[in-house]
Short mmCIF file of C-alpha atoms in Angstrom, two decimals:
data_model
loop_
_atom_site.label_atom_id
_atom_site.label_comp_id
_atom_site.label_asym_id
_atom_site.label_seq_id
_atom_site.Cartn_x
_atom_site.Cartn_y
_atom_site.Cartn_z
CA MET A 15 -19.69 -10.58 -47.64
CA PHE A 16 -18.35 -11.30 -44.14
CA ASN A 17 -20.01 -15.01 -44.35
CA GLU A 18 -18.13 -15.21 -47.51
CA ALA A 19 -14.56 -13.91 -45.98
CA ASN A 20 -15.09 -16.80 -43.09
CA ARG A 21 -15.38 -19.19 -45.88
CA VAL A 22 -12.71 -18.08 -48.10
CA ILE A 23 -10.35 -18.41 -44.88
CA CYS A 24 -11.45 -21.84 -44.49
CA ASP A 25 -10.87 -22.98 -47.78
CA TRP A 26 -7.34 -21.74 -47.57
CA LEU A 27 -6.73 -23.39 -44.19
CA THR A 28 -8.48 -26.89 -46.03
CA ALA A 29 -6.04 -26.33 -48.96
CA SER A 30 -2.72 -25.42 -47.27
CA GLY A 31 -3.16 -28.36 -44.77
CA THR A 32 -1.06 -28.23 -41.43
CA PRO A 33 1.37 -25.73 -43.09
CA GLY A 34 -1.18 -23.52 -43.58
CA PHE A 35 -2.51 -24.18 -39.92
CA ALA A 36 0.80 -23.81 -38.83
CA PHE A 37 1.50 -20.56 -40.24
CA SER A 38 -1.75 -19.06 -39.06
CA MET A 39 -0.70 -20.14 -35.17
CA VAL A 40 2.94 -18.81 -35.70
CA TYR A 41 0.43 -15.33 -36.99
CA ALA A 42 -1.66 -15.40 -34.07
CA PHE A 43 1.06 -15.89 -31.53
CA VAL A 44 2.93 -12.71 -33.06
CA ILE A 45 -0.24 -10.60 -33.11
CA GLY A 46 -0.77 -11.43 -29.49
CA ALA A 47 2.84 -10.82 -28.51
CA CYS A 48 2.38 -7.27 -30.00
CA PHE A 49 -0.94 -6.40 -28.78
CA GLY A 50 0.70 -7.50 -25.44
CA SER A 51 3.30 -5.06 -25.97
CA PHE A 52 0.69 -2.32 -26.58
CA ALA A 53 -1.13 -3.42 -23.01
CA THR A 54 1.65 -3.16 -21.43
CA ALA A 55 2.19 0.74 -22.47
CA CYS A 56 -1.42 1.55 -21.95
CA ILE A 57 -1.56 -0.22 -18.63
CA TRP A 58 1.41 2.13 -17.23
CA ARG A 59 0.00 5.34 -19.35
CA ILE A 60 -3.66 5.35 -19.07
CA PRO A 61 -3.91 5.60 -15.27
CA GLN A 62 -1.89 8.47 -14.94
CA GLY A 63 -3.52 10.11 -17.86
CA ILE A 64 -0.60 9.75 -20.01
CA SER A 65 -1.37 9.78 -23.76
CA ILE A 66 -0.89 6.42 -25.57
CA VAL A 67 0.75 7.91 -28.12
CA LYS A 68 3.50 10.25 -27.15
CA PRO A 69 5.75 10.53 -25.84
CA ARG A 70 8.18 7.75 -26.76
CA SER A 71 8.57 5.37 -24.35
CA LYS A 72 11.47 5.55 -21.94
CA CYS A 73 13.28 3.88 -18.95
CA PRO A 74 11.65 5.21 -15.49
CA ARG A 75 14.69 5.64 -13.89
CA CYS A 76 17.21 7.04 -15.98
CA GLY A 77 14.78 8.26 -18.76
CA HIS A 78 16.70 6.29 -21.79
CA MET A 79 14.67 6.54 -24.90
CA ILE A 80 13.35 2.91 -25.85
CA THR A 81 14.74 2.37 -29.08
CA ALA A 82 12.85 0.36 -32.11
CA ILE A 83 15.07 -2.56 -31.63
CA GLU A 84 14.77 -2.69 -27.93
CA ASN A 85 10.75 -2.31 -28.28
CA ILE A 86 10.25 -5.70 -30.26
CA PRO A 87 7.64 -7.76 -28.01
CA MET A 88 9.53 -10.53 -25.83
CA LEU A 89 12.68 -10.71 -28.09
CA SER A 90 14.06 -7.42 -26.67
CA TRP A 91 13.47 -8.20 -23.27
CA LEU A 92 15.32 -11.44 -23.86
CA LEU A 93 18.19 -9.89 -25.69
CA LEU A 94 18.52 -7.11 -22.79
CA LYS A 95 18.78 -9.61 -20.14
CA GLY A 96 15.96 -7.86 -18.62
CA LYS A 97 18.08 -4.83 -18.23
CA CYS A 98 18.07 -1.36 -19.18
CA SER A 99 20.51 -0.67 -21.99
CA GLY A 100 21.04 3.17 -20.43
CA CYS A 101 21.63 2.36 -16.95
CA GLY A 102 21.51 -1.16 -16.43
CA LEU A 103 18.90 -1.64 -14.04
CA PRO A 104 16.40 -4.29 -14.06
CA ILE A 105 13.35 -4.04 -16.40
CA SER A 106 10.53 -5.61 -14.68
CA SER A 107 9.47 -9.33 -16.13
CA LYS A 108 5.53 -8.24 -16.17
CA TYR A 109 6.35 -6.69 -19.44
CA PHE A 110 7.44 -9.99 -20.96
CA LYS A 111 5.06 -12.09 -18.91
CA THR A 112 1.94 -10.06 -20.00
CA GLU A 113 3.37 -10.40 -24.00
CA LEU A 114 3.45 -13.76 -23.26
CA VAL A 115 0.32 -14.71 -21.95
CA MET A 116 -1.42 -12.45 -24.18
CA ALA A 117 0.65 -14.14 -27.22
CA ILE A 118 -0.32 -17.75 -25.96
CA LEU A 119 -4.11 -16.68 -25.47
CA PHE A 120 -4.21 -15.37 -28.75
CA THR A 121 -2.89 -18.36 -30.49
CA VAL A 122 -5.11 -21.06 -27.96
CA THR A 123 -8.44 -19.14 -29.28
CA ALA A 124 -7.20 -19.01 -32.71
CA ALA A 125 -6.45 -22.49 -32.91
CA ILE A 126 -9.95 -23.37 -31.59
CA ARG A 127 -11.74 -21.37 -34.09
CA PHE A 128 -9.82 -22.05 -37.20
CA HIS A 129 -10.07 -26.00 -36.09
CA TYR A 130 -14.12 -25.31 -35.87
CA GLN A 131 -14.29 -23.68 -39.18
CA VAL A 132 -15.33 -19.98 -37.55
CA PRO A 133 -12.08 -17.79 -38.06
CA ILE A 134 -14.15 -14.76 -37.83
CA ALA A 135 -15.09 -15.32 -34.29
CA VAL A 136 -11.51 -14.99 -33.12
CA ILE A 137 -12.26 -11.19 -33.17
CA PRO A 138 -14.48 -10.89 -29.87
CA ALA A 139 -12.27 -13.13 -28.29
CA TRP A 140 -9.13 -11.21 -29.19
CA ILE A 141 -10.68 -7.87 -28.10
CA MET A 142 -11.80 -9.23 -24.63
CA ILE A 143 -8.67 -11.20 -24.00
CA TRP A 144 -6.82 -7.86 -24.48
CA ILE A 145 -9.72 -5.92 -22.19
CA ALA A 146 -9.35 -8.61 -19.83
CA VAL A 147 -5.48 -9.11 -19.24
CA SER A 148 -5.04 -5.36 -19.24
CA SER A 149 -7.76 -4.75 -16.78
CA ALA A 150 -6.80 -7.58 -14.31
CA ARG A 151 -3.03 -5.65 -14.47
CA THR A 152 -4.30 -2.04 -13.82
CA ASP A 153 -6.77 -3.72 -11.01
CA LEU A 154 -3.96 -5.56 -9.27
CA GLU A 155 -1.60 -2.38 -9.30
CA LYS A 156 -3.72 0.56 -9.14
CA LEU A 157 -7.24 -0.90 -7.92
CA ILE A 158 -9.34 0.57 -11.19
CA ILE A 159 -10.17 -0.79 -14.39
CA PRO A 160 -9.98 2.53 -16.73
CA ASP A 161 -13.02 3.63 -18.27
CA LYS A 162 -11.09 3.72 -21.48
CA PHE A 163 -10.80 0.19 -21.40
CA THR A 164 -14.15 -0.91 -20.82
CA TYR A 165 -15.88 1.95 -23.03
CA THR A 166 -13.73 1.03 -25.76
CA ALA A 167 -14.87 -2.62 -25.47
CA MET A 168 -18.40 -1.83 -25.74
CA VAL A 169 -17.97 0.46 -28.77
CA LEU A 170 -16.03 -2.48 -30.43
CA ALA A 171 -19.10 -4.60 -29.29
CA VAL A 172 -21.17 -2.44 -31.35
CA VAL A 173 -19.05 -2.43 -34.17
CA TYR A 174 -18.39 -6.01 -34.40
CA SER A 175 -22.48 -7.00 -34.27
CA PHE A 176 -22.79 -4.22 -36.97
CA CYS A 177 -19.71 -6.00 -39.34
CA PHE A 178 -20.46 -9.25 -38.31
CA PRO A 179 -23.80 -10.17 -37.45
CA ALA A 180 -23.54 -13.89 -38.00
CA PHE A 181 -20.93 -14.60 -35.49
CA THR A 182 -22.25 -13.19 -32.33
CA ALA A 183 -24.10 -14.96 -29.55
CA PHE A 184 -27.22 -13.20 -30.18
CA PRO A 185 -30.50 -14.11 -31.85
CA GLY A 186 -31.86 -12.60 -35.17
CA ASN A 187 -30.51 -15.31 -37.59
CA GLY A 188 -27.88 -12.72 -38.69
CA VAL A 189 -30.11 -9.83 -39.38
CA ARG A 190 -27.90 -6.92 -38.64
CA ASN A 191 -30.69 -4.40 -37.01
CA ILE A 192 -31.94 -7.34 -34.81
CA VAL A 193 -28.56 -8.20 -33.54
CA LEU A 194 -27.70 -4.63 -32.83
CA VAL A 195 -30.68 -4.23 -30.48
CA TYR A 196 -29.89 -7.28 -28.90
CA THR A 197 -26.11 -6.10 -28.13
CA VAL A 198 -27.33 -2.87 -26.51
CA LEU A 199 -30.17 -4.51 -24.76
CA SER A 200 -27.67 -7.06 -23.15
CA GLY A 201 -25.68 -3.88 -22.46
CA VAL A 202 -28.53 -1.90 -20.71
CA ALA A 203 -29.78 -5.06 -18.97
CA THR A 204 -26.41 -5.68 -17.59
CA ALA A 205 -26.19 -2.13 -16.12
CA VAL A 206 -29.40 -2.36 -14.59
CA PHE A 207 -28.35 -5.56 -13.03
CA GLY A 208 -24.83 -4.27 -12.27
CA THR A 209 -26.05 -1.23 -10.53
CA ALA A 210 -28.67 -3.15 -8.47
CA ILE A 211 -25.22 -5.19 -7.18
CA VAL A 212 -23.43 -2.04 -6.17
CA ILE A 213 -26.34 -0.55 -4.38
CA SER A 214 -27.32 -3.97 -2.58
CA GLY A 215 -23.59 -4.04 -1.24
CA LYS A 216 -23.32 -0.53 -0.11
CA LEU A 217 -26.61 -1.09 1.69
CA ILE A 218 -25.48 -4.50 3.30
CA PHE A 219 -21.68 -3.74 3.87
CA GLY A 220 -21.95 -0.26 4.64
CA LYS A 221 -19.40 0.39 1.78
CA ASP A 222 -18.32 -0.16 -1.89
CA ALA A 223 -18.55 -4.00 -2.19
CA PHE A 224 -18.47 -4.15 -5.91
CA GLY A 225 -16.64 -1.11 -8.17
CA TRP A 226 -18.17 0.68 -11.15
CA GLY A 227 -15.24 -0.51 -12.90
CA ASP A 228 -16.24 -4.01 -12.60
CA VAL A 229 -19.99 -3.28 -13.78
CA LYS A 230 -18.64 -1.66 -16.80
CA TYR A 231 -16.34 -4.50 -17.62
CA MET A 232 -19.61 -6.68 -17.11
CA ILE A 233 -21.35 -4.62 -19.47
CA ALA A 234 -18.51 -4.95 -22.33
CA THR A 235 -18.81 -8.66 -21.71
CA ALA A 236 -22.36 -9.15 -22.46
CA MET A 237 -22.22 -7.01 -25.37
CA PHE A 238 -19.73 -9.49 -26.78
CA PHE A 239 -21.11 -12.56 -25.19
CA ASN A 240 -24.80 -12.06 -24.32
CA VAL A 241 -26.41 -12.03 -21.08
CA PHE A 242 -25.75 -15.70 -20.43
CA GLY A 243 -22.13 -15.19 -21.05
CA MET A 244 -21.64 -12.06 -18.54
CA MET A 245 -23.47 -14.47 -16.07
CA PHE A 246 -20.98 -17.21 -16.70
CA ILE A 247 -18.34 -14.74 -16.28
CA LEU A 248 -19.25 -13.38 -13.26
CA ALA A 249 -20.46 -16.71 -11.60
CA SER A 250 -16.95 -18.12 -12.44
CA ALA A 251 -15.04 -15.11 -11.04
CA CYS A 252 -17.10 -15.38 -7.81
CA ILE A 253 -15.98 -19.22 -7.58
CA PHE A 254 -12.35 -18.09 -8.28
CA SER A 255 -12.36 -14.99 -6.01
CA LEU A 256 -13.90 -17.42 -3.04
CA VAL A 257 -11.00 -19.97 -3.51
CA TRP A 258 -8.44 -17.35 -3.65
CA PHE A 259 -10.05 -15.89 -0.49
CA ILE A 260 -9.92 -19.02 1.56
CA PHE A 261 -6.24 -19.44 0.46
CA ASP A 262 -5.26 -16.06 0.92
CA ARG A 263 -6.87 -16.44 4.45
CA VAL A 264 -4.92 -19.77 5.65
CA ARG A 265 -1.67 -18.32 4.20
CA ARG A 266 -1.74 -14.63 6.04
CA GLY A 267 -3.84 -15.92 8.94
CA LYS A 268 -6.31 -13.20 8.77
CA PHE A 269 -9.05 -11.75 6.26
CA ARG A 270 -7.78 -9.13 4.12
CA ARG A 271 -10.07 -5.86 4.09
CA TYR A 272 -10.11 -5.11 0.30
CA PHE A 273 -9.05 -7.27 -2.62
CA PRO A 274 -9.55 -6.32 -6.47
CA PHE A 275 -12.24 -8.28 -8.25
CA GLY A 276 -10.99 -7.53 -11.74
CA PRO A 277 -8.60 -10.24 -11.96
CA PHE A 278 -11.23 -13.10 -11.25
CA LEU A 279 -13.73 -11.34 -14.27
CA ALA A 280 -10.58 -11.62 -16.41
CA LEU A 281 -9.91 -15.31 -15.87
CA GLY A 282 -13.79 -15.99 -16.43
CA THR A 283 -13.55 -13.81 -19.49
CA ILE A 284 -10.68 -16.09 -20.61
CA LEU A 285 -12.42 -19.30 -19.68
CA TRP A 286 -15.10 -18.48 -21.47
CA CYS A 287 -13.19 -17.67 -24.42
CA ILE A 288 -11.57 -20.84 -24.16
CA ILE A 289 -14.48 -23.34 -23.95
CA THR A 290 -16.80 -21.59 -26.16
CA ILE A 291 -17.66 -20.48 -29.82
CA GLN A 292 -20.45 -18.20 -30.96
CA LYS A 293 -21.92 -18.28 -34.22
CA ASN A 294 -25.50 -17.72 -35.80
CA GLY A 295 -26.79 -16.56 -32.11
CA PHE A 296 -25.76 -19.64 -30.41
CA VAL A 297 -23.23 -20.63 -28.38
CA TYR A 298 -21.31 -23.77 -28.88
CA TRP A 299 -19.85 -25.59 -26.05
CA PHE A 300 -17.13 -27.73 -27.86
CA TRP A 301 -15.34 -29.22 -24.77
CA PHE A 302 -18.74 -31.09 -23.38
#
């Protein structure tokens, strides 16, 4: 059924040619911007324990309720010139930037997968890009990666493996039960591995050197991209963090006592989503 859905999408793209592909990219950009807008709400509300459903969004300074026309991703911020229509005070550009980054990443990953005839495989990429960007923001601002992000990703990984077993990085020739077992086992193996890192860091440094939020994030990546994908993301994150650590040391003239690791895991995740495609239990490195 889902293989057929993938084929139908590919046939439509082939038949419609460049206009169809262009339409798909515009659609991906708009979807990305909308998910980016939703991410900004979650980033603000979830760490504070506020429902993501209600109350309506409002200006944190004057309490002005955001109207529907003022809540259009990216466009509203530009039309309002980055200012609240109620009090006239500046609206942080981080909302616009988050929506723009999400829109661009959704478009890039969609273009790659549509070009290589696996449009269904855009689903895990979009899910983990959303989780990556949202987790990076909350870790930078609040020094936490909310459980609601990582647990949701884990559940969605199982759902994806159930619905689209032929478009995963797990062996089993697309057999649903086998793919589901590998999905769960990848999460369990990563949980054990992550726990060992946390305990080792505590013993060596006498304090938490690796957060449990980071471990849960790694579990989510393993359940989507298999253990190898998780290790690639972790290794990339370590390299990114080392480069940043050296640069920050030179710039500040002293070592920072603590810095969030989530943004570097997010960069590793985005890199993985850009340079790989998963299908039929294999990971394809199409840039090499």
